[in-house]
Structures are given as C-alpha cells and as structure tokens.
Tab-separated table of C-alpha atoms in Angstrom:
chain	number	residue	atom	x	y	z
A	1	UNK	CA	-3.807	7.960	-25.245
A	2	UNK	CA	-3.380	8.701	-21.425
A	3	UNK	CA	-5.520	10.269	-19.277
A	4	UNK	CA	-4.145	13.423	-17.693
A	5	UNK	CA	-2.864	13.560	-13.569
A	6	UNK	CA	-4.869	14.008	-10.807
A	7	UNK	CA	-2.720	16.783	-9.767
A	8	UNK	CA	-0.684	18.891	-12.697
A	9	UNK	CA	3.122	19.487	-12.507
A	10	UNK	CA	3.973	22.471	-11.884
A	11	UNK	CA	1.963	23.119	-9.124
A	12	UNK	CA	2.448	26.014	-6.174
A	13	UNK	CA	2.620	25.020	-2.686
A	14	UNK	CA	-0.876	23.879	-1.065
A	15	UNK	CA	-0.133	25.982	1.881
A	16	UNK	CA	0.236	29.453	2.459
A	17	UNK	CA	4.196	30.368	4.162
A	18	UNK	CA	1.903	31.807	7.496
A	19	UNK	CA	0.263	28.083	7.664
A	20	UNK	CA	3.390	26.464	7.449
A	21	UNK	CA	5.251	28.912	9.837
A	22	UNK	CA	2.538	28.400	12.519
A	23	UNK	CA	2.804	25.024	12.164
A	24	UNK	CA	6.668	24.898	12.599
A	25	UNK	CA	6.238	27.455	15.689
A	26	UNK	CA	4.186	24.952	17.622
A	27	UNK	CA	6.641	21.850	16.573
A	28	UNK	CA	9.289	23.769	17.667
A	29	UNK	CA	8.040	25.328	20.526
A	30	UNK	CA	9.903	28.737	18.974
A	31	UNK	CA	7.705	31.590	18.490
A	32	UNK	CA	10.696	33.818	16.923
A	33	UNK	CA	10.424	30.710	13.945
A	34	UNK	CA	10.622	32.301	10.693
A	35	UNK	CA	11.182	30.202	7.425
A	36	UNK	CA	13.365	31.871	4.802
A	37	UNK	CA	13.428	29.410	2.246
A	38	UNK	CA	11.033	26.502	0.960
A	39	UNK	CA	12.553	23.887	-1.753
A	40	UNK	CA	11.387	20.713	-3.222
A	41	UNK	CA	13.026	17.595	-1.705
A	42	UNK	CA	13.243	13.752	-3.556
A	43	UNK	CA	11.724	11.178	-0.669
A	44	UNK	CA	13.904	8.339	-0.942
A	45	UNK	CA	11.552	4.871	-1.030
A	46	UNK	CA	8.757	6.643	-1.517
A	47	UNK	CA	5.518	4.300	-2.066
A	48	UNK	CA	2.667	4.769	-4.171
A	49	UNK	CA	-0.520	6.753	-2.956
A	50	UNK	CA	-3.391	8.091	-4.046
A	51	UNK	CA	-2.894	12.118	-4.709
A	52	UNK	CA	0.709	13.473	-4.540
A	53	UNK	CA	3.222	13.373	-1.843
A	54	UNK	CA	6.156	15.580	-2.024
A	55	UNK	CA	9.444	16.328	0.119
A	56	UNK	CA	10.114	19.732	1.327
A	57	UNK	CA	13.262	21.472	2.604
A	58	UNK	CA	12.420	24.102	4.951
A	59	UNK	CA	15.180	26.494	5.892
A	60	UNK	CA	14.048	29.352	8.953
A	61	UNK	CA	15.531	31.872	11.185
A	62	UNK	CA	15.125	32.245	14.755
A	63	UNK	CA	16.597	33.661	17.825
A	64	UNK	CA	18.008	30.473	18.702
A	65	UNK	CA	19.698	30.382	15.501
A	66	UNK	CA	19.219	28.628	12.308
A	67	UNK	CA	17.305	25.506	11.544
A	68	UNK	CA	16.322	23.162	8.372
A	69	UNK	CA	13.162	20.923	8.266
A	70	UNK	CA	12.634	17.816	6.080
A	71	UNK	CA	9.293	17.974	5.417
A	72	UNK	CA	6.263	15.855	3.142
A	73	UNK	CA	3.625	17.031	2.006
A	74	UNK	CA	0.614	15.048	1.038
A	75	UNK	CA	-2.234	16.283	-1.105
A	76	UNK	CA	-4.924	13.761	-0.735
A	77	UNK	CA	-7.120	12.966	-4.087
A	78	UNK	CA	-10.738	11.631	-3.839
A	79	UNK	CA	-13.245	9.934	-1.943
A	80	UNK	CA	-13.293	6.687	-1.311
A	81	UNK	CA	-16.801	5.911	-0.027
A	82	UNK	CA	-20.092	7.227	-0.687
A	83	UNK	CA	-20.952	9.245	2.593
A	84	UNK	CA	-17.530	9.064	4.806
A	85	UNK	CA	-14.971	11.836	4.994
A	86	UNK	CA	-12.658	11.476	2.212
A	87	UNK	CA	-8.847	10.811	2.406
A	88	UNK	CA	-7.371	13.677	3.304
A	89	UNK	CA	-10.086	14.160	5.954
A	90	UNK	CA	-9.521	10.957	7.371
A	91	UNK	CA	-5.987	11.254	7.938
A	92	UNK	CA	-5.705	14.525	8.901
A	93	UNK	CA	-8.411	13.224	12.870
A	94	UNK	CA	-5.616	9.895	12.313
A	95	UNK	CA	-2.866	12.125	12.805
A	96	UNK	CA	-4.559	14.583	15.316
A	97	UNK	CA	-6.565	11.661	17.505
A	98	UNK	CA	-4.492	8.287	17.627
A	99	UNK	CA	-1.128	8.556	16.227
A	100	UNK	CA	0.267	8.805	19.572
A	101	UNK	CA	-1.629	5.807	20.696
A	102	UNK	CA	0.023	4.035	18.387
A	103	UNK	CA	3.108	1.610	19.284
A	104	UNK	CA	5.089	2.497	15.739
A	105	UNK	CA	7.170	5.660	14.791
A	106	UNK	CA	4.610	8.125	13.021
A	107	UNK	CA	5.234	10.785	11.522
A	108	UNK	CA	4.323	14.549	13.574
A	109	UNK	CA	1.537	16.828	12.096
A	110	UNK	CA	2.393	19.820	11.552
A	111	UNK	CA	0.204	21.855	9.731
A	112	UNK	CA	-3.011	20.628	7.987
A	113	UNK	CA	-5.897	22.196	5.811
A	114	UNK	CA	-9.480	21.775	7.942
A	115	UNK	CA	-10.918	19.682	5.166
A	116	UNK	CA	-7.678	17.339	4.760
A	117	UNK	CA	-6.818	19.103	0.733
A	118	UNK	CA	-3.207	18.131	1.966
A	119	UNK	CA	-0.982	17.805	5.294
A	120	UNK	CA	2.605	18.968	6.190
A	121	UNK	CA	4.333	16.280	8.307
A	122	UNK	CA	7.761	16.044	9.658
A	123	UNK	CA	9.460	13.465	7.807
A	124	UNK	CA	11.263	10.234	9.842
A	125	UNK	CA	14.903	9.204	9.391
A	126	UNK	CA	14.924	6.560	7.405
A	127	UNK	CA	15.294	3.124	9.097
A	128	UNK	CA	14.244	-0.848	8.768
A	129	UNK	CA	11.954	-1.351	5.793
A	130	UNK	CA	8.814	-3.391	7.138
C-alpha cells in the first residue's frame, strides 16, 4: 500500500486573490491591475521538489490593457534540520535577500506567505538546460 501524497489533490490556491494582486501590482508597477482569471498550467521540464510546484496562467486587466502572466506556485513541505528555519522560509529569505546578487537568471518573487508556506514566482522563459 502506498503512502498518501504530502499535499492531496485537488487543493485550492494557497494564496488569496488580494495577495497575488498586490504582488503583481508591485512587479509591474501598475496600481490599476486586477486579476480576471487564474488557471493551472503545465510546467515544462519540471524538476522534482519537496512539496509541490504548480504552474499558473494569470489573466489581468488594467488601464494600460490586458496582460497575461505565467507564474510558478511553490508549496514547500517539511523542515530539513532541527533548530533551523523551514525550507519555505529559507526560500523566501533567499529570493528577498540573495537572488539579485547571483550571476544567473533567478525567478523574481512576486508574493509569499511570511513563513514560507507558499511562494509565487514569475516563470522564466525556457532556455539552455544546465
């Protein structure tokens, strides 16, 4: 008998529409942006992860026109060592503090739970595989 998955399907989005709207407004610099639709999207070449990674297509309207964003929702699960921050919290700190200093392309963090229960990142366009 197999064990149940860490996060059972189906599960509603981990974030609120307001949290994602605020993140997209900050990302675009457009305070008139509003989300009109959120759909799940396949992520090409997705690598294994602890927890779940899902793709999102988010359609928005604003005074400057319609926009579509391809995003990734990461929902880390578990901890790795006693006495250290959980995996999700460390990821949030990485994207907020260190990602801009790396000499490689790193997705931009658009929104995140304060404790790292979920992160929404812009999906980088496909390129050369590492």
